[in-house]
Amino acid sequence: VTVQKNPHKKAIIWEGEEGEQRVLTYHDLLIQVSKLANALKTLGVKKGDRVTVYLPMVPELIISLLACARIGAVHTVIFSGFSAKSIRDRVDDSKSKVIITADGGKRRGNLVKLKDVVDEAIKGLDFVESVIVLEHTCNQVTFTAKDKKWKEFVDSMEPSCDAEMLDSTHPLYILYTSGTTGKPKGVLHGTGGYLTHVFTTFKWIFDIKHTDVYFCTADIGW
């Protein structure tokens, strides 16, 4: 397979619920991923630590997953429509050190106050050391000593971060499913196996070419 090294190619084409648009090239994406990776390292996140991501469908969600993978942190994505109880169960099970969320998100025209939900979810969970908050809807939220504003904190980081060397079996992410008991069950996916699966699926089943645009309607949380 020929790798197309074109940093100016569009990596993410995003359109919000109200028609707002953003385009990130692969060069843009690498810079943003590196900055967040450095921010996580500044917060003490190391290889094998868990990071919970509770964001709306914005480019920063993809940036967060790639940043975790870059430093060997294990990410777990929670669907942005889930309740505080659902978040608490998953954060408690994974013992996530950091949570990445937003002040709010839009769903069918309604404002979902994501930061407020996270605050409720992590009450008493002392192992959660930091919460990174993306300013997305700019609604009023309460900031605590644990909270870091994305624009102030992440954007100030160095735009370069070397990728961590990992074994192929190193855990990449935890996917939670309610299963048959109603209590979330975490399924652990490995770095090498999962990425090989994704690559071969795109190549052999979707037949994706470097000139194609891929669109997915599913929420990343699913």
Coordinates of N, CA and C in Angstrom, one line a residue:
V1 N 0.9 -1.2 0.0 CA 0.0 0.0 0.0 C 0.9 1.2 0.0
T2 N 0.6 2.2 -0.9 CA 1.4 3.4 -1.0 C 0.8 4.4 0.0
V3 N 1.7 4.9 0.9 CA 1.2 5.9 1.9 C 1.3 7.3 1.2
Q4 N 0.2 8.0 1.2 CA 0.2 9.3 0.5 C 0.6 10.4 1.6
K5 N 1.8 10.9 1.5 CA 2.3 11.8 2.4 C 2.0 13.2 1.9
N6 N 0.8 13.7 2.2 CA 0.4 15.0 1.8 C -0.2 15.7 3.1
P7 N 0.6 16.5 3.7 CA 0.2 17.2 5.0 C -0.9 18.2 4.8
H8 N -1.1 18.6 3.5 CA -2.2 19.6 3.3 C -3.5 19.0 2.8
K9 N -3.6 17.7 2.8 CA -4.8 17.0 2.5 C -5.8 17.2 3.6
K10 N -7.1 17.3 3.3 CA -8.1 17.4 4.4 C -8.2 16.1 5.2
A11 N -8.0 16.2 6.5 CA -8.1 15.1 7.3 C -9.5 15.0 8.0
I12 N -10.1 16.1 8.4 CA -11.4 16.2 9.0 C -12.2 17.3 8.3
I13 N -13.4 17.0 7.8 CA -14.3 17.9 7.3 C -15.6 17.9 8.3
W14 N -15.8 18.9 9.0 CA -16.8 18.9 10.1 C -17.8 20.0 9.8
E15 N -19.1 19.6 10.1 CA -20.2 20.6 10.0 C -21.0 20.4 11.3
G16 N -21.3 21.5 12.0 CA -22.1 21.4 13.2 C -23.6 21.4 12.9
E17 N -24.3 21.3 14.0 CA -25.8 21.2 13.9 C -26.4 22.5 13.3
E18 N -25.7 23.6 13.6 CA -26.3 24.9 13.1 C -25.6 25.4 11.8
G19 N -24.9 24.5 11.2 CA -24.3 24.8 9.9 C -22.8 25.3 9.9
E20 N -22.3 25.5 11.1 CA -20.9 25.9 11.2 C -20.0 24.9 10.7
Q21 N -18.9 25.3 10.1 CA -18.0 24.4 9.4 C -16.5 24.6 9.8
R22 N -15.8 23.5 9.9 CA -14.3 23.5 10.1 C -13.7 22.4 9.3
V23 N -12.5 22.8 8.8 CA -11.7 21.8 8.0 C -10.3 21.8 8.7
L24 N -9.8 20.6 9.0 CA -8.4 20.4 9.5 C -7.7 19.5 8.5
T25 N -6.5 20.0 8.1 CA -5.6 19.2 7.3 C -4.9 18.2 8.2
Y26 N -4.1 17.3 7.6 CA -3.3 16.3 8.4 C -2.3 17.1 9.1
H27 N -1.7 18.2 8.6 CA -0.8 19.0 9.3 C -1.4 19.6 10.5
D28 N -2.6 20.2 10.3 CA -3.4 20.8 11.4 C -3.6 19.8 12.5
L29 N -4.0 18.6 12.1 CA -4.4 17.6 13.0 C -3.2 17.1 13.9
L30 N -2.1 16.9 13.2 CA -0.9 16.5 13.9 C -0.5 17.6 15.0
I31 N -0.6 18.8 14.7 CA -0.3 19.9 15.6 C -1.2 19.8 16.8
Q32 N -2.5 19.7 16.6 CA -3.5 19.7 17.6 C -3.4 18.4 18.5
V33 N -3.1 17.3 17.9 CA -2.9 16.1 18.6 C -1.7 16.2 19.5
S34 N -0.6 16.7 19.0 CA 0.6 16.9 19.7 C 0.4 17.8 20.9
K35 N -0.3 18.9 20.7 CA -0.5 19.8 21.8 C -1.3 19.2 22.9
L36 N -2.4 18.4 22.6 CA -3.2 17.8 23.6 C -2.4 16.6 24.3
A37 N -1.6 15.9 23.5 CA -0.7 14.9 24.1 C 0.2 15.5 25.1
N38 N 0.8 16.6 24.8 CA 1.7 17.3 25.7 C 1.0 17.8 27.0
A39 N -0.3 18.3 26.8 CA -1.1 18.7 27.9 C -1.4 17.6 28.8
L40 N -1.7 16.4 28.3 CA -2.0 15.2 29.1 C -0.7 14.8 29.9
K41 N 0.4 14.9 29.2 CA 1.7 14.5 29.9 C 2.0 15.5 31.0
T42 N 1.6 16.8 30.8 CA 1.8 17.8 31.9 C 1.0 17.5 33.1
L43 N -0.2 16.9 32.8 CA -1.1 16.5 33.9 C -0.7 15.2 34.6
G44 N 0.4 14.6 34.2 CA 0.9 13.4 34.8 C 0.4 12.1 34.2
V45 N -0.3 12.2 33.0 CA -0.8 11.0 32.3 C 0.4 10.3 31.7
K46 N 0.5 9.0 32.1 CA 1.6 8.2 31.5 C 1.1 7.0 30.8
K47 N 2.0 6.3 30.1 CA 1.6 5.1 29.4 C 0.8 4.1 30.3
G48 N -0.4 3.7 29.8 CA -1.2 2.8 30.6 C -2.3 3.5 31.4
D49 N -2.2 4.8 31.7 CA -3.2 5.5 32.4 C -4.5 5.6 31.6
R50 N -5.6 5.7 32.3 CA -6.9 5.8 31.6 C -7.4 7.3 31.5
V51 N -8.0 7.6 30.3 CA -8.5 8.9 30.1 C -9.9 8.8 29.6
T52 N -10.9 9.4 30.2 CA -12.3 9.3 29.8 C -12.6 10.5 28.9
V53 N -13.3 10.3 27.8 CA -13.6 11.3 26.8 C -15.1 11.4 26.7
Y54 N -15.7 12.6 27.1 CA -17.1 12.8 27.1 C -17.4 14.1 26.4
L55 N -17.4 14.0 25.0 CA -17.5 15.2 24.2 C -18.6 15.1 23.2
P56 N -19.1 16.2 22.7 CA -20.0 16.1 21.5 C -19.2 15.7 20.3
M57 N -19.9 15.6 19.2 CA -19.2 15.2 17.9 C -18.6 16.4 17.3
V58 N -17.4 16.7 17.8 CA -16.6 17.8 17.3 C -15.2 17.3 17.0
P59 N -14.4 18.0 16.2 CA -13.0 17.5 15.9 C -12.2 17.2 17.1
E60 N -12.4 17.9 18.2 CA -11.6 17.7 19.4 C -11.8 16.3 20.0
L61 N -12.9 15.6 19.6 CA -13.1 14.3 20.0 C -12.1 13.3 19.4
I62 N -11.9 13.5 18.1 CA -10.9 12.7 17.3 C -9.5 13.0 17.8
I63 N -9.3 14.3 18.0 CA -8.0 14.8 18.5 C -7.7 14.1 19.8
S64 N -8.7 14.0 20.7 CA -8.4 13.4 22.0 C -8.1 12.0 21.9
L65 N -8.7 11.2 21.1 CA -8.4 9.8 21.0 C -7.0 9.6 20.4
L66 N -6.6 10.4 19.4 CA -5.3 10.3 18.8 C -4.2 10.7 19.8
A67 N -4.5 11.7 20.6 CA -3.5 12.2 21.6 C -3.3 11.1 22.6
C68 N -4.3 10.5 23.1 CA -4.1 9.4 24.0 C -3.3 8.3 23.4
A69 N -3.6 7.9 22.2 CA -2.9 6.8 21.5 C -1.4 7.2 21.3
R70 N -1.2 8.5 21.1 CA 0.2 8.9 20.8 C 1.1 8.7 22.1
I71 N 0.5 8.8 23.3 CA 1.4 8.7 24.5 C 1.1 7.4 25.2
G72 N 0.3 6.5 24.6 CA 0.1 5.2 25.2 C -0.9 5.2 26.3
A73 N -1.7 6.3 26.5 CA -2.8 6.3 27.4 C -4.0 5.6 26.9
V74 N -4.8 5.0 27.7 CA -5.9 4.2 27.3 C -7.2 5.0 27.4
H75 N -7.8 5.3 26.2 CA -9.0 6.1 26.2 C -10.3 5.3 26.3
T76 N -11.3 5.9 26.9 CA -12.6 5.3 26.9 C -13.6 6.4 26.5
V77 N -14.4 6.3 25.5 CA -15.3 7.3 25.0 C -16.7 7.0 25.6
I78 N -17.3 8.0 26.1 CA -18.7 7.9 26.6 C -19.6 8.7 25.7
F79 N -20.7 8.1 25.2 CA -21.7 8.8 24.4 C -22.2 10.1 25.1
S80 N -22.2 11.2 24.4 CA -22.5 12.5 25.0 C -23.9 12.7 25.4
G81 N -24.7 11.7 25.2 CA -26.1 11.7 25.7 C -26.3 11.0 27.0
F82 N -25.3 10.3 27.5 CA -25.4 9.5 28.7 C -25.5 10.4 30.0
S83 N -26.1 9.8 31.0 CA -26.4 10.5 32.3 C -25.1 10.5 33.2
A84 N -25.2 11.2 34.3 CA -24.1 11.3 35.3 C -23.9 9.9 35.9
K85 N -24.9 9.1 36.1 CA -24.8 7.8 36.7 C -24.0 6.9 35.7
S86 N -24.3 6.9 34.4 CA -23.6 6.1 33.4 C -22.2 6.5 33.3
I87 N -21.9 7.8 33.4 CA -20.5 8.3 33.4 C -19.8 7.8 34.6
R88 N -20.4 7.9 35.8 CA -19.7 7.5 37.0 C -19.4 6.1 37.0
D89 N -20.3 5.2 36.6 CA -20.0 3.8 36.5 C -18.7 3.5 35.7
R90 N -18.6 4.1 34.5 CA -17.5 3.9 33.6 C -16.2 4.5 34.1
V91 N -16.3 5.7 34.6 CA -15.1 6.3 35.2 C -14.6 5.6 36.4
D92 N -15.5 5.1 37.2 CA -15.1 4.4 38.4 C -14.5 3.0 38.1
D93 N -15.0 2.4 37.1 CA -14.5 1.1 36.6 C -13.1 1.2 36.0
S94 N -12.9 2.2 35.2 CA -11.7 2.4 34.5 C -10.6 3.1 35.3
K95 N -11.1 3.8 36.4 CA -10.2 4.6 37.3 C -9.4 5.6 36.4
S96 N -10.2 6.3 35.7 CA -9.6 7.3 34.8 C -9.0 8.5 35.6
K97 N -7.8 8.9 35.2 CA -7.1 9.9 35.8 C -7.5 11.3 35.4
V98 N -7.9 11.4 34.1 CA -8.3 12.6 33.5 C -9.6 12.4 32.7
I99 N -10.5 13.5 32.7 CA -11.7 13.5 31.9 C -11.6 14.6 30.9
I100 N -11.9 14.4 29.7 CA -11.9 15.5 28.7 C -13.4 15.7 28.3
T101 N -13.9 16.9 28.5 CA -15.3 17.2 28.2 C -15.4 18.6 27.6
A102 N -16.7 19.0 27.5 CA -16.9 20.4 27.0 C -17.9 21.1 27.9
D103 N -18.0 22.4 27.7 CA -19.0 23.1 28.5 C -20.4 22.7 28.2
G104 N -20.6 22.4 26.9 CA -21.9 21.9 26.5 C -21.8 21.4 25.1
G105 N -23.0 20.8 24.6 CA -23.1 20.3 23.3 C -24.5 20.5 22.8
K106 N -24.7 20.5 21.5 CA -26.0 20.6 20.9 C -26.5 19.3 20.4
R107 N -27.8 19.0 20.8 CA -28.4 17.8 20.3 C -29.9 18.1 19.9
R108 N -30.1 18.0 18.6 CA -31.5 18.3 18.1 C -32.0 19.7 18.5
G109 N -31.0 20.7 18.5 CA -31.4 22.0 18.9 C -31.4 22.3 20.4
N110 N -31.2 21.3 21.2 CA -31.1 21.5 22.7 C -29.7 21.6 23.2
L111 N -29.5 22.3 24.2 CA -28.2 22.4 24.9 C -28.1 21.3 25.9
V112 N -27.0 20.5 25.8 CA -26.7 19.5 26.7 C -25.5 20.0 27.6
K113 N -25.7 20.2 28.9 CA -24.7 20.7 29.7 C -23.7 19.7 30.2
L114 N -22.8 19.4 29.4 CA -21.9 18.2 29.6 C -21.0 18.4 30.8
K115 N -20.5 19.6 31.0 CA -19.6 19.9 32.2 C -20.4 19.7 33.5
D116 N -21.6 20.1 33.5 CA -22.5 19.9 34.7 C -22.7 18.4 35.0
V117 N -22.9 17.7 34.0 CA -23.1 16.2 34.1 C -21.8 15.6 34.7
V118 N -20.7 16.0 34.2 CA -19.4 15.4 34.6 C -19.2 15.8 36.1
D119 N -19.5 17.0 36.5 CA -19.3 17.5 37.9 C -20.1 16.6 38.8
E120 N -21.3 16.3 38.4 CA -22.2 15.4 39.2 C -21.7 14.0 39.3
A121 N -21.1 13.5 38.1 CA -20.7 12.1 38.0 C -19.4 11.8 38.9
I122 N -18.5 12.8 39.0 CA -17.3 12.5 39.7 C -17.2 13.0 41.1
K123 N -18.4 13.3 41.7 CA -18.4 13.7 43.1 C -17.8 12.6 44.0
G124 N -16.8 12.8 44.8 CA -16.2 11.8 45.6 C -15.2 10.9 45.0
L125 N -15.0 11.0 43.7 CA -14.0 10.2 43.0 C -12.7 10.9 43.0
D126 N -11.9 10.7 44.1 CA -10.7 11.4 44.2 C -9.6 11.0 43.3
F127 N -9.7 9.9 42.6 CA -8.7 9.5 41.7 C -8.8 10.2 40.4
V128 N -9.9 10.9 40.1 CA -10.0 11.8 39.0 C -9.2 13.1 39.3
E129 N -8.1 13.3 38.7 CA -7.2 14.4 39.1 C -7.5 15.7 38.3
S130 N -7.9 15.6 37.1 CA -8.0 16.8 36.2 C -9.2 16.6 35.2
V131 N -9.8 17.7 34.9 CA -10.9 17.7 33.8 C -10.5 18.8 32.8
I132 N -10.3 18.4 31.6 CA -10.1 19.4 30.5 C -11.4 19.8 29.9
V133 N -11.7 21.1 29.8 CA -13.0 21.5 29.4 C -12.9 22.3 28.1
L134 N -13.4 21.8 27.0 CA -13.5 22.5 25.7 C -14.6 23.5 25.7
E135 N -14.2 24.8 25.3 CA -15.2 25.8 25.2 C -15.9 25.7 23.9
H136 N -17.1 25.0 23.9 CA -17.8 24.7 22.6 C -19.0 25.6 22.5
T137 N -19.9 25.6 23.5 CA -21.1 26.4 23.4 C -21.1 27.7 24.2
C138 N -20.0 27.8 25.0 CA -19.8 29.0 25.8 C -20.9 29.3 26.8
N139 N -21.6 28.3 27.3 CA -22.6 28.5 28.3 C -22.0 28.6 29.7
Q140 N -22.7 29.1 30.6 CA -22.1 29.3 32.0 C -21.8 28.0 32.7
V141 N -20.6 27.8 33.1 CA -20.3 26.6 33.9 C -19.4 27.0 35.1
T142 N -19.4 26.1 36.1 CA -18.6 26.4 37.3 C -17.2 25.7 37.1
F143 N -16.2 26.4 37.3 CA -14.8 25.8 37.3 C -14.3 25.6 38.7
T144 N -13.6 24.4 38.8 CA -13.1 24.0 40.1 C -11.5 24.0 39.9
A145 N -10.9 23.6 41.0 CA -9.4 23.5 41.0 C -8.9 22.4 40.0
K146 N -9.8 21.4 39.8 CA -9.4 20.3 38.9 C -9.5 20.7 37.4
D147 N -10.2 21.7 37.1 CA -10.6 22.0 35.7 C -9.5 22.8 35.0
K148 N -9.3 22.5 33.7 CA -8.4 23.2 32.8 C -9.2 23.6 31.6
K149 N -9.2 24.9 31.2 CA -9.8 25.3 30.0 C -8.9 25.0 28.8
W150 N -9.6 24.3 27.8 CA -8.8 23.9 26.6 C -8.0 25.0 26.0
K151 N -8.7 26.1 25.7 CA -8.0 27.2 25.0 C -6.8 27.8 25.8
E152 N -6.9 27.9 27.1 CA -5.8 28.4 27.9 C -4.7 27.4 28.1
F153 N -5.1 26.1 28.3 CA -4.2 25.1 28.7 C -3.6 24.3 27.5
V154 N -4.4 23.8 26.7 CA -4.0 22.9 25.6 C -3.3 23.8 24.5
D155 N -3.9 24.9 24.1 CA -3.4 25.7 23.0 C -2.0 26.3 23.3
S156 N -1.6 26.3 24.6 CA -0.3 26.9 25.0 C 0.8 25.9 24.9
M157 N 0.5 24.6 24.6 CA 1.5 23.6 24.6 C 2.3 23.5 23.3
E158 N 3.5 22.9 23.4 CA 4.4 22.7 22.2 C 3.6 21.9 21.1
P159 N 3.8 22.3 19.9 CA 3.1 21.6 18.8 C 3.8 20.3 18.3
S160 N 4.7 19.8 19.1 CA 5.4 18.6 18.7 C 5.5 17.6 19.8
C161 N 5.2 16.3 19.6 CA 5.2 15.3 20.6 C 5.6 14.0 20.0
D162 N 6.7 13.4 20.4 CA 7.1 12.1 19.8 C 6.1 11.0 20.3
A163 N 5.8 10.1 19.4 CA 4.9 9.0 19.7 C 5.6 8.0 20.6
E164 N 4.9 7.5 21.6 CA 5.4 6.5 22.6 C 5.6 5.2 21.8
M165 N 6.7 4.5 22.1 CA 7.0 3.2 21.6 C 6.1 2.2 22.4
L166 N 5.3 1.4 21.7 CA 4.4 0.5 22.4 C 4.5 -0.9 21.9
D167 N 4.2 -1.9 22.7 CA 4.0 -3.3 22.2 C 2.7 -3.4 21.5
S168 N 2.7 -4.3 20.6 CA 1.5 -4.5 19.8 C 0.2 -4.8 20.6
T169 N 0.5 -5.5 21.8 CA -0.6 -5.9 22.7 C -1.0 -4.8 23.7
H170 N -0.3 -3.6 23.6 CA -0.6 -2.6 24.6 C -2.0 -2.1 24.4
P171 N -2.8 -1.9 25.5 CA -4.2 -1.5 25.4 C -4.4 -0.2 24.7
L172 N -5.3 -0.1 23.8 CA -5.6 1.1 23.1 C -6.8 1.9 23.7
Y173 N -7.9 1.1 23.9 CA -9.1 1.8 24.5 C -10.0 0.7 25.1
I174 N -10.9 1.2 26.0 CA -11.9 0.4 26.6 C -13.2 0.8 26.1
L175 N -14.0 -0.2 25.6 CA -15.3 0.1 25.1 C -16.3 -0.6 26.0
Y176 N -17.2 0.3 26.6 CA -18.2 -0.2 27.6 C -19.5 -0.6 26.9
T177 N -20.0 -1.7 27.4 CA -21.3 -2.2 26.9 C -22.1 -2.7 28.1
S178 N -23.4 -2.4 28.1 CA -24.2 -2.8 29.3 C -24.3 -4.3 29.5
G179 N -24.2 -5.0 28.4 CA -24.3 -6.5 28.4 C -25.7 -6.9 28.9
T180 N -25.8 -8.0 29.6 CA -27.1 -8.5 30.0 C -27.4 -8.2 31.5
T181 N -26.5 -7.6 32.2 CA -26.7 -7.4 33.6 C -27.1 -5.9 33.9
G182 N -26.9 -5.0 32.9 CA -27.2 -3.6 33.1 C -26.1 -2.9 33.7
K183 N -25.0 -3.6 34.2 CA -23.8 -2.9 34.7 C -22.8 -2.9 33.6
P184 N -22.2 -1.7 33.3 CA -21.2 -1.6 32.2 C -20.1 -2.7 32.3
K185 N -19.8 -3.2 31.1 CA -18.7 -4.2 31.1 C -17.7 -3.6 30.1
G186 N -16.4 -3.5 30.5 CA -15.4 -2.9 29.7 C -14.7 -4.0 28.8
V187 N -14.7 -3.7 27.5 CA -14.0 -4.6 26.5 C -12.7 -3.9 26.1
L188 N -11.6 -4.5 26.3 CA -10.3 -3.9 26.1 C -9.8 -4.3 24.7
H189 N -9.5 -3.3 23.9 CA -8.9 -3.5 22.6 C -7.4 -3.2 22.6
G190 N -6.6 -4.0 21.9 CA -5.2 -3.8 21.9 C -4.8 -2.9 20.7
T191 N -3.6 -2.2 20.9 CA -3.2 -1.3 19.9 C -2.9 -1.9 18.5
G192 N -2.1 -2.9 18.4 CA -1.7 -3.5 17.2 C -2.8 -4.2 16.5
G193 N -3.5 -5.0 17.2 CA -4.6 -5.8 16.7 C -5.8 -4.9 16.1
Y194 N -6.2 -3.9 16.9 CA -7.3 -3.1 16.5 C -6.9 -2.2 15.3
L195 N -5.7 -1.6 15.3 CA -5.4 -0.8 14.1 C -5.1 -1.6 12.9
T196 N -4.6 -2.8 13.0 CA -4.5 -3.7 11.8 C -5.9 -4.0 11.3
H197 N -6.8 -4.2 12.2 CA -8.2 -4.5 11.8 C -8.8 -3.4 11.0
V198 N -8.7 -2.1 11.5 CA -9.2 -0.9 10.9 C -8.6 -0.7 9.5
F199 N -7.3 -0.9 9.4 CA -6.6 -0.7 8.2 C -7.0 -1.6 7.1
T200 N -7.1 -2.9 7.5 CA -7.5 -3.9 6.5 C -9.0 -3.8 6.1
T201 N -9.8 -3.4 7.0 CA -11.2 -3.2 6.7 C -11.4 -2.0 5.7
F202 N -10.7 -0.9 5.9 CA -10.7 0.2 5.0 C -10.2 -0.2 3.6
K203 N -9.1 -1.0 3.6 CA -8.5 -1.4 2.3 C -9.3 -2.4 1.6
W204 N -9.7 -3.5 2.2 CA -10.3 -4.6 1.5 C -11.8 -4.6 1.4
I205 N -12.5 -4.0 2.4 CA -14.0 -4.0 2.4 C -14.5 -2.6 1.9
F206 N -14.0 -1.5 2.4 CA -14.5 -0.2 2.0 C -13.8 0.2 0.7
D207 N -12.6 -0.4 0.4 CA -11.9 0.0 -0.8 C -11.6 1.5 -0.9
I208 N -11.2 2.0 0.3 CA -10.9 3.5 0.3 C -9.6 3.8 -0.4
K209 N -9.7 4.8 -1.3 CA -8.6 5.4 -2.0 C -8.2 6.7 -1.4
H210 N -7.0 7.2 -1.6 CA -6.5 8.4 -1.0 C -7.3 9.6 -1.5
T211 N -8.0 9.5 -2.6 CA -8.8 10.6 -3.1 C -10.3 10.6 -2.6
D212 N -10.7 9.5 -1.8 CA -12.0 9.4 -1.4 C -12.3 10.2 -0.1
V213 N -13.6 10.5 0.1 CA -14.0 11.1 1.3 C -14.9 10.1 2.1
Y214 N -14.6 9.8 3.3 CA -15.4 8.9 4.1 C -16.3 9.6 5.0
F215 N -17.6 9.2 5.1 CA -18.6 9.8 6.0 C -19.2 8.8 6.8
C216 N -19.3 9.0 8.1 CA -19.9 8.0 9.0 C -21.0 8.8 9.8
T217 N -22.2 8.2 9.9 CA -23.3 8.9 10.6 C -23.3 8.5 12.1
A218 N -22.5 7.5 12.5 CA -22.6 7.0 13.9 C -21.8 7.9 14.9
D219 N -22.3 8.0 16.1 CA -21.6 8.7 17.1 C -20.4 7.9 17.5
I220 N -19.3 8.6 17.8 CA -18.0 7.8 18.1 C -18.3 7.1 19.4
G221 N -19.1 7.6 20.3 CA -19.4 6.9 21.6 C -20.1 5.5 21.4
W222 N -20.6 5.2 20.2 CA -21.2 3.9 19.9 C -20.2 3.0 19.2

